Short mmCIF file of C-alpha atoms in Angstrom, two decimals:
data_model
loop_
_atom_site.label_atom_id
_atom_site.label_comp_id
_atom_site.label_asym_id
_atom_site.label_seq_id
_atom_site.Cartn_x
_atom_site.Cartn_y
_atom_site.Cartn_z
CA MET A 1 -8.34 25.09 28.92
CA THR A 2 -10.18 26.04 25.80
CA ASP A 3 -12.03 23.65 23.66
CA HIS A 4 -9.48 23.29 20.77
CA GLN A 5 -6.86 22.46 23.76
CA THR A 6 -8.91 19.93 25.15
CA ALA A 7 -9.59 18.41 21.71
CA ARG A 8 -5.56 18.44 21.35
CA SER A 9 -5.11 17.00 24.75
CA PHE A 10 -7.27 14.04 23.68
CA MET A 11 -6.08 13.18 20.20
CA GLY A 12 -2.59 13.37 22.13
CA ARG A 13 -3.54 10.31 24.17
CA ALA A 14 -5.13 8.60 21.30
CA GLY A 15 -3.22 9.95 18.56
CA TYR A 16 -1.99 6.92 17.05
CA LEU A 17 -4.97 5.34 16.79
CA GLY A 18 -6.47 9.09 14.78
CA ALA A 19 -3.27 8.72 12.36
CA ALA A 20 -4.06 5.25 11.77
CA ALA A 21 -7.29 6.09 10.82
CA GLY A 22 -6.25 8.70 8.18
CA PHE A 23 -3.73 6.60 6.90
CA ALA A 24 -6.20 3.89 5.73
CA VAL A 25 -8.66 6.41 4.32
CA CYS A 26 -5.97 7.43 2.23
CA MET A 27 -4.80 4.25 1.30
CA ALA A 28 -8.53 2.89 0.62
CA GLY A 29 -8.67 5.99 -2.01
CA THR A 30 -5.44 4.02 -3.90
CA THR A 31 -7.41 0.86 -4.39
CA LEU A 32 -10.87 2.50 -4.99
CA PRO A 33 -10.62 2.06 -9.05
CA THR A 34 -9.86 -1.53 -9.14
CA PRO A 35 -13.26 -3.41 -9.43
CA LEU A 36 -14.03 -0.37 -11.70
CA TYR A 37 -11.53 -0.79 -14.23
CA GLY A 38 -13.49 -3.54 -16.50
CA LEU A 39 -16.13 -0.62 -16.48
CA TYR A 40 -13.76 1.93 -17.81
CA GLN A 41 -12.37 -0.07 -20.44
CA GLU A 42 -16.04 -0.25 -21.74
CA GLN A 43 -16.50 3.31 -21.34
CA ILE A 44 -13.06 4.51 -22.67
CA GLY A 45 -12.26 1.42 -24.76
CA PHE A 46 -8.33 1.01 -23.60
CA SER A 47 -6.42 -2.55 -23.77
CA GLU A 48 -5.61 -4.81 -20.81
CA LEU A 49 -1.95 -2.97 -21.14
CA MET A 50 -3.12 0.40 -20.69
CA VAL A 51 -4.75 -1.06 -17.69
CA THR A 52 -1.31 -1.82 -16.29
CA VAL A 53 0.05 1.31 -17.42
CA VAL A 54 -2.72 3.40 -15.60
CA PHE A 55 -2.02 1.49 -12.71
CA ALA A 56 1.61 1.72 -12.52
CA ILE A 57 1.25 5.64 -12.95
CA TYR A 58 0.26 5.24 -9.79
CA ALA A 59 3.06 3.46 -8.45
CA PHE A 60 5.45 5.63 -10.00
CA GLY A 61 3.78 8.60 -8.36
CA VAL A 62 4.56 7.02 -5.10
CA ILE A 63 8.19 6.35 -5.92
CA GLY A 64 8.58 9.74 -7.35
CA VAL A 65 7.66 11.03 -3.79
CA LEU A 66 9.61 8.80 -1.89
CA LEU A 67 12.56 9.36 -3.95
CA LEU A 68 12.16 13.22 -3.70
CA VAL A 69 10.68 13.83 -0.36
CA GLY A 70 10.37 10.69 1.48
CA ASN A 71 12.50 12.08 4.36
CA VAL A 72 11.18 15.71 4.42
CA SER A 73 8.99 15.01 7.45
CA ASP A 74 11.81 14.03 9.63
CA SER A 75 12.72 18.14 9.18
CA VAL A 76 9.17 19.65 8.78
CA GLY A 77 6.89 17.49 10.79
CA ARG A 78 4.71 14.72 10.40
CA ARG A 79 1.30 16.77 10.69
CA PRO A 80 1.99 19.26 7.52
CA VAL A 81 3.10 16.24 5.22
CA LEU A 82 0.17 14.32 6.08
CA LEU A 83 -2.08 17.34 5.44
CA CYS A 84 -0.58 17.76 2.00
CA GLY A 85 -1.15 14.03 1.09
CA LEU A 86 -4.96 14.34 2.15
CA ALA A 87 -5.15 17.34 -0.14
CA LEU A 88 -3.86 15.30 -3.12
CA ALA A 89 -5.83 12.53 -2.45
CA ALA A 90 -8.92 14.73 -2.62
CA CYS A 91 -7.80 16.06 -5.59
CA SER A 92 -7.59 12.58 -7.11
CA ALA A 93 -11.03 11.81 -6.04
CA LEU A 94 -12.09 15.15 -7.91
CA ALA A 95 -10.17 13.94 -10.82
CA PHE A 96 -12.11 10.47 -10.95
CA LEU A 97 -15.67 12.34 -10.25
CA ALA A 98 -15.00 14.41 -13.35
CA GLU A 99 -15.14 11.22 -15.61
CA GLY A 100 -12.95 13.11 -18.15
CA GLY A 101 -11.60 10.22 -20.45
CA LEU A 102 -8.34 8.42 -20.12
CA PRO A 103 -6.38 11.83 -19.62
CA LEU A 104 -8.09 12.44 -16.22
CA LEU A 105 -8.07 8.81 -15.06
CA ALA A 106 -4.53 8.72 -15.46
CA LEU A 107 -4.41 12.16 -13.92
CA GLY A 108 -6.17 10.79 -10.87
CA ARG A 109 -4.06 7.58 -10.50
CA LEU A 110 -0.84 9.97 -10.44
CA LEU A 111 -2.05 12.12 -7.65
CA SER A 112 -3.49 8.98 -5.95
CA GLY A 113 0.11 7.99 -5.97
CA LEU A 114 1.63 11.66 -4.92
CA SER A 115 -0.67 11.06 -1.70
CA ALA A 116 0.11 7.59 -0.96
CA GLY A 117 4.14 8.64 -1.67
CA LEU A 118 3.76 11.37 1.51
CA PHE A 119 1.71 9.13 3.85
CA THR A 120 3.39 5.64 3.18
CA GLY A 121 6.99 6.74 5.05
CA THR A 122 5.33 9.08 7.20
CA ALA A 123 2.31 7.79 8.51
CA THR A 124 4.33 4.82 9.65
CA ALA A 125 6.80 6.63 11.47
CA TYR A 126 3.74 8.96 12.87
CA VAL A 127 1.72 6.22 14.32
CA LEU A 128 4.86 4.65 16.19
CA GLU A 129 6.05 8.12 17.33
CA LEU A 130 2.26 8.80 19.06
CA ALA A 131 1.75 5.62 20.68
CA PRO A 132 2.03 5.37 24.29
CA PRO A 133 5.10 4.14 26.24
CA GLY A 134 4.96 0.41 25.97
CA HIS A 135 2.65 0.16 22.73
CA GLN A 136 5.47 0.10 20.32
CA ALA A 137 4.74 -3.49 19.31
CA ARG A 138 0.85 -2.70 18.85
CA ALA A 139 1.50 0.70 17.17
CA GLY A 140 3.67 -1.01 14.65
CA PHE A 141 0.84 -3.41 13.78
CA VAL A 142 -1.72 -0.72 13.75
CA ALA A 143 0.67 0.75 11.38
CA THR A 144 1.08 -1.97 8.82
CA ALA A 145 -2.53 -3.00 9.52
CA ALA A 146 -3.56 0.49 8.75
CA ASN A 147 -1.49 0.70 5.48
CA ILE A 148 -2.93 -3.00 4.25
CA GLY A 149 -6.36 -2.57 5.59
CA GLY A 150 -7.13 0.40 3.66
CA LEU A 151 -5.81 -0.86 0.57
CA GLY A 152 -7.93 -4.26 1.19
CA CYS A 153 -11.38 -2.05 2.04
CA GLY A 154 -10.91 0.41 -1.25
CA PRO A 155 -12.19 -2.34 -3.39
CA VAL A 156 -14.99 -3.61 -1.39
CA LEU A 157 -16.27 0.07 -1.02
CA SER A 158 -16.37 0.61 -4.61
CA GLY A 159 -17.38 -2.88 -5.65
CA LEU A 160 -20.54 -2.83 -3.59
CA LEU A 161 -21.43 0.82 -4.73
CA ALA A 162 -20.78 -0.05 -8.28
CA GLU A 163 -22.85 -3.15 -8.14
CA TYR A 164 -25.46 -1.97 -5.90
CA THR A 165 -26.07 1.73 -6.93
CA ARG A 166 -26.65 3.76 -10.15
CA HIS A 167 -23.63 5.82 -9.76
CA PRO A 168 -20.80 2.91 -9.74
CA LEU A 169 -18.00 5.31 -11.12
CA THR A 170 -18.94 8.51 -9.30
CA LEU A 171 -20.26 7.69 -5.76
CA PRO A 172 -17.00 5.73 -4.65
CA PHE A 173 -15.13 8.74 -5.02
CA ALA A 174 -18.06 10.94 -3.53
CA VAL A 175 -17.83 8.84 -0.27
CA HIS A 176 -14.08 8.76 -0.28
CA LEU A 177 -14.36 12.86 -0.62
CA VAL A 178 -16.32 12.74 2.80
CA LEU A 179 -14.03 10.40 4.53
CA LEU A 180 -10.98 12.78 3.45
CA ALA A 181 -12.69 15.72 4.98
CA ALA A 182 -12.83 13.72 8.26
CA SER A 183 -9.20 12.41 8.27
CA PHE A 184 -8.50 16.26 7.51
CA THR A 185 -10.04 17.11 10.90
CA VAL A 186 -8.40 14.56 13.04
CA THR A 187 -4.81 15.07 11.43
CA TRP A 188 -5.21 19.07 12.18
CA LEU A 189 -5.78 18.28 15.78
CA LEU A 190 -3.09 15.88 16.32
CA PRO A 191 0.16 16.89 17.89
CA GLU A 192 3.55 17.23 16.45
CA THR A 193 6.01 14.41 16.97
CA VAL A 194 9.33 16.25 15.38
CA THR A 195 11.20 18.55 17.93
CA GLY A 196 12.12 21.60 16.17
CA ALA A 197 10.17 20.96 13.10
CA ARG A 198 10.89 24.01 10.44
CA PRO A 199 8.08 25.58 8.58
CA LEU A 200 6.79 23.57 5.55
CA ARG A 201 7.86 26.12 3.06
CA THR A 202 11.60 25.22 3.95
CA ALA A 203 11.27 21.85 2.46
CA ARG A 204 13.78 20.67 0.36
CA PRO A 205 13.85 17.60 -2.07
CA ARG A 206 16.13 14.86 -0.71
CA ARG A 207 16.34 11.41 -1.52
CA PRO A 208 15.65 8.89 1.46
CA SER A 209 18.94 8.02 3.07
CA LEU A 210 19.94 4.88 4.84
CA PRO A 211 22.04 5.55 8.17
CA PRO A 212 24.58 2.70 8.60
CA GLU A 213 22.76 0.82 11.32
CA VAL A 214 20.21 -0.13 8.49
CA ARG A 215 22.26 -1.18 5.78
CA GLY A 216 22.72 -4.66 6.95
CA VAL A 217 18.79 -5.65 7.21
CA PHE A 218 17.69 -3.50 4.33
CA VAL A 219 18.37 -5.87 1.64
CA PRO A 220 16.77 -8.58 2.86
CA ALA A 221 13.98 -6.53 4.07
CA GLY A 222 13.74 -4.89 0.44
CA LEU A 223 13.69 -8.16 -1.33
CA ALA A 224 10.92 -9.50 0.86
CA ALA A 225 9.04 -6.03 0.44
CA PHE A 226 9.27 -6.18 -3.81
CA ALA A 227 8.08 -9.36 -3.79
CA GLY A 228 5.17 -9.48 -1.55
CA PHE A 229 3.82 -6.08 -2.93
CA SER A 230 4.03 -7.31 -6.75
CA LEU A 231 1.63 -10.02 -5.18
CA LEU A 232 -0.96 -7.41 -4.10
CA GLY A 233 -0.02 -5.53 -7.31
CA VAL A 234 -1.33 -8.35 -9.67
CA PHE A 235 -4.42 -8.74 -7.44
CA THR A 236 -5.32 -5.33 -7.72
CA SER A 237 -4.35 -4.71 -11.25
CA VAL A 238 -4.49 -7.72 -13.11
CA SER A 239 -6.85 -10.13 -11.32
CA PRO A 240 -10.08 -8.28 -11.90
CA ALA A 241 -9.17 -9.07 -15.74
CA PHE A 242 -8.58 -12.75 -15.13
CA LEU A 243 -11.67 -13.13 -13.25
CA ALA A 244 -13.78 -11.55 -16.08
CA GLN A 245 -11.93 -13.52 -19.34
CA ARG A 246 -10.94 -17.04 -17.89
CA LEU A 247 -13.30 -17.46 -15.08
CA ASP A 248 -16.41 -15.30 -16.45
CA VAL A 249 -16.62 -13.20 -12.81
CA HIS A 250 -18.06 -10.19 -13.87
CA ASN A 251 -19.82 -8.37 -10.60
CA PRO A 252 -17.81 -5.81 -9.12
CA ALA A 253 -18.53 -6.28 -5.64
CA VAL A 254 -17.21 -10.11 -5.96
CA VAL A 255 -13.88 -8.82 -7.52
CA GLY A 256 -13.75 -6.51 -4.80
CA LEU A 257 -14.21 -9.18 -2.06
CA ILE A 258 -11.57 -11.42 -3.80
CA VAL A 259 -9.16 -8.89 -3.85
CA CYS A 260 -9.58 -7.73 -0.32
CA THR A 261 -8.95 -11.23 0.88
CA ALA A 262 -5.36 -11.03 0.13
CA PHE A 263 -5.03 -7.65 2.19
CA PHE A 264 -7.28 -8.71 4.79
CA ALA A 265 -4.95 -12.32 4.95
CA SER A 266 -2.04 -9.80 5.17
CA ILE A 267 -3.13 -7.99 8.46
CA LEU A 268 -3.73 -11.61 9.72
CA GLY A 269 -0.23 -12.71 8.64
CA GLN A 270 0.82 -9.64 10.65
CA LEU A 271 -0.59 -10.73 14.01
CA LEU A 272 1.69 -13.61 13.87
CA VAL A 273 4.63 -11.55 14.02
CA PRO A 274 5.15 -11.02 17.85
CA ARG A 275 5.10 -14.90 18.34
CA LEU A 276 7.68 -15.37 15.54
CA GLY A 277 9.66 -12.14 16.33
CA THR A 278 10.48 -9.42 13.53
CA ALA A 279 13.57 -11.39 12.39
CA ARG A 280 12.25 -14.55 11.97
CA ALA A 281 9.18 -13.52 10.12
CA ILE A 282 10.56 -12.24 7.08
CA PRO A 283 12.21 -15.55 5.90
CA ILE A 284 8.97 -17.40 7.27
CA GLY A 285 7.16 -14.69 5.48
CA CYS A 286 9.13 -15.48 2.18
CA LEU A 287 8.32 -19.04 2.52
CA VAL A 288 4.43 -18.63 3.01
CA LEU A 289 4.65 -15.99 -0.29
CA ILE A 290 6.13 -18.79 -2.39
CA ALA A 291 3.39 -21.10 -1.22
CA GLY A 292 1.02 -18.47 -2.01
CA LEU A 293 2.71 -18.29 -5.39
CA ALA A 294 2.51 -21.74 -6.10
CA LEU A 295 -1.31 -21.70 -5.62
CA MET A 296 -1.77 -18.65 -7.74
CA ALA A 297 0.25 -20.33 -10.96
CA GLY A 298 -2.09 -23.14 -10.27
CA SER A 299 -5.00 -21.33 -10.76
CA LEU A 300 -3.68 -19.51 -13.63
CA ALA A 301 -2.60 -22.99 -15.25
CA TRP A 302 -6.02 -24.67 -14.42
CA THR A 303 -8.29 -21.65 -14.58
CA ALA A 304 -9.76 -22.50 -11.12
CA LEU A 305 -11.53 -20.14 -8.84
CA PRO A 306 -10.71 -21.74 -5.59
CA LEU A 307 -7.09 -21.68 -5.95
CA LEU A 308 -7.27 -18.02 -6.72
CA VAL A 309 -8.80 -17.28 -3.14
CA LEU A 310 -6.36 -19.58 -1.43
CA SER A 311 -3.63 -17.57 -3.01
CA ALA A 312 -4.83 -14.55 -1.95
CA LEU A 313 -5.39 -15.98 1.61
CA VAL A 314 -1.92 -17.52 1.80
CA GLY A 315 0.18 -15.10 -0.24
CA GLY A 316 -1.26 -12.32 1.63
CA ALA A 317 -0.38 -14.03 5.11
CA GLY A 318 3.41 -14.08 3.56
CA GLN A 319 3.24 -10.47 2.05
CA GLY A 320 1.76 -9.59 5.76
CA MET A 321 4.60 -11.33 7.92
CA GLY A 322 7.38 -10.28 5.67
CA LEU A 323 6.04 -6.79 5.50
CA ARG A 324 5.84 -5.96 9.34
CA GLY A 325 8.95 -7.88 10.02
CA ALA A 326 10.71 -5.57 7.78
CA VAL A 327 8.92 -2.27 8.94
CA GLY A 328 9.94 -3.82 12.47
CA GLU A 329 13.81 -4.35 11.86
CA ILE A 330 14.16 -1.45 10.26
CA ALA A 331 12.52 1.02 12.43
CA ALA A 332 14.26 -0.50 15.29
CA ALA A 333 17.76 -0.18 13.81
CA ALA A 334 17.00 3.59 12.27
CA PRO A 335 17.74 6.48 14.89
CA ALA A 336 14.88 8.39 15.41
CA GLU A 337 15.96 11.54 13.12
CA HIS A 338 16.36 8.90 10.08
CA ARG A 339 13.32 6.99 10.91
CA GLY A 340 11.34 8.37 8.23
CA GLY A 341 13.62 8.54 5.44
CA ALA A 342 14.39 4.88 6.35
CA LEU A 343 11.02 3.74 6.33
CA SER A 344 10.60 5.39 3.05
CA ALA A 345 13.40 4.04 1.74
CA LEU A 346 11.99 0.41 2.02
CA PHE A 347 8.62 1.41 0.50
CA VAL A 348 10.32 2.96 -2.61
CA VAL A 349 11.73 -0.76 -2.97
CA ALA A 350 8.01 -2.27 -2.56
CA TYR A 351 6.22 -0.13 -5.01
CA PHE A 352 8.86 -0.79 -7.42
CA GLY A 353 7.58 -3.95 -6.88
CA ILE A 354 4.11 -2.95 -7.13
CA SER A 355 4.72 -1.40 -10.70
CA ILE A 356 7.89 -3.07 -12.72
CA PRO A 357 5.78 -6.74 -12.74
CA VAL A 358 2.66 -5.62 -13.30
CA ILE A 359 3.98 -3.76 -16.61
CA GLY A 360 5.76 -6.64 -17.24
CA ILE A 361 2.66 -9.13 -17.12
CA GLY A 362 0.89 -6.24 -19.69
CA LEU A 363 3.64 -6.54 -22.19
CA LEU A 364 3.63 -10.21 -22.22
CA THR A 365 -0.09 -10.76 -22.30
CA ALA A 366 -0.44 -9.91 -25.88
CA PRO A 367 2.26 -12.14 -27.43
CA ILE A 368 1.67 -14.98 -24.68
CA GLY A 369 -1.75 -14.41 -23.17
CA LEU A 370 -2.48 -13.18 -19.47
CA ALA A 371 -2.44 -16.75 -18.08
CA HIS A 372 1.01 -17.26 -19.25
CA ALA A 373 2.22 -14.05 -18.35
CA GLY A 374 0.98 -14.67 -14.73
CA LEU A 375 3.11 -17.89 -14.55
CA VAL A 376 6.39 -15.96 -15.64
CA PHE A 377 5.50 -13.76 -13.32
CA THR A 378 5.18 -16.21 -10.26
CA ALA A 379 7.79 -17.83 -11.30
CA CYS A 380 10.13 -14.84 -10.70
CA MET A 381 8.68 -13.44 -7.75
CA ALA A 382 9.30 -16.95 -5.90
CA LEU A 383 12.88 -16.70 -7.10
CA LEU A 384 12.93 -13.40 -5.40
CA ALA A 385 11.37 -14.44 -2.19
CA ALA A 386 13.62 -17.46 -1.80
CA ALA A 387 16.42 -15.45 -2.44
CA SER A 388 15.36 -13.10 0.41
CA GLY A 389 14.96 -16.27 3.17
CA ALA A 390 18.19 -17.57 1.99
CA TYR A 391 20.08 -14.55 2.63
CA LEU A 392 18.81 -14.24 6.31
CA LEU A 393 19.01 -17.78 7.09
CA ARG A 394 22.54 -17.50 6.03
CA ARG A 395 23.27 -14.45 7.90
CA ALA A 396 21.55 -15.61 10.96
CA ARG A 397 23.92 -18.92 11.14
CA ALA A 398 26.92 -16.36 10.51
CA GLY A 399 25.81 -14.23 13.23
CA SER A 400 25.68 -17.54 15.74
#
């Protein structure tokens, strides 16, 4: 056996962890700019609305990829799609390193969105398929934890480097390039899990499809994902401005840690799902998410930092329970040949949650102020979370 074959054999046994590591690295790049928006505003000079638009460019990049090629990995294989995603993430980092003003900042966000779009559904399915027999539940947690944990690590990494080094706008992306190179190598060594995968050049745009088996659970799962991801979107786009303008917090490292709190609370929420069961996790997660939104409303109304941190902890936990429950329900219901497409469809809805409410807050900030815009957001998302939980409870009673 050659060294290359030996490496592939090892990666076959521990492959799902390697795939999850690459997943986390890719997603970390999407939140690296979060603590840096204030520095970009000082350097380039643009409004709070433009911050939300630049952030939304990323989300629309994700949505575009998921809609056009969300299920392409079901036919051409997982590995080539993920390698393309890592290459796009590297191009995004290079765009940020160029520091060419608002156009390159927007281009970097778009490329980051394209890379995340390729990774989100594909990497989730890949981690599940690479897991050894009997480890599916653990692999489901690893996949969602890699996604959310990567998103949480990005602000911490860039915040610390921005505060304590001399190159706040370049060093975070240089470090990310190194991590991407390592992830590319690991992914290259992973085995393919799609039987009869066709060459990448045969890929054609196809919308994500919902097999009949998935449709019954998709509506409540999608609503929960939309509301939960909207909370994370607010933390990664608008909260730095709120911390600076209303709470006088200008330290990028502190901003990064507060944003990270929501993402790591999400992972803790996901850990509770095996005890609850995926079906119960979605309505319970919605209830916890509503509590987190209420705490966010309190922090906006009374300008209270402790309430904002509590909203990150509680809301993040609710988002994590709902997300893992939704992914578990859809992955279990979808046939293997449609799993990547079904998961991509779920994340299309989730990333609409990141983009549309965030843009709404940006539009409302000028006429009514950031705090009042945030209060409108929390009320709307609480209603959506309540609708999802009520739908599932009514469905469960009807089936019993």
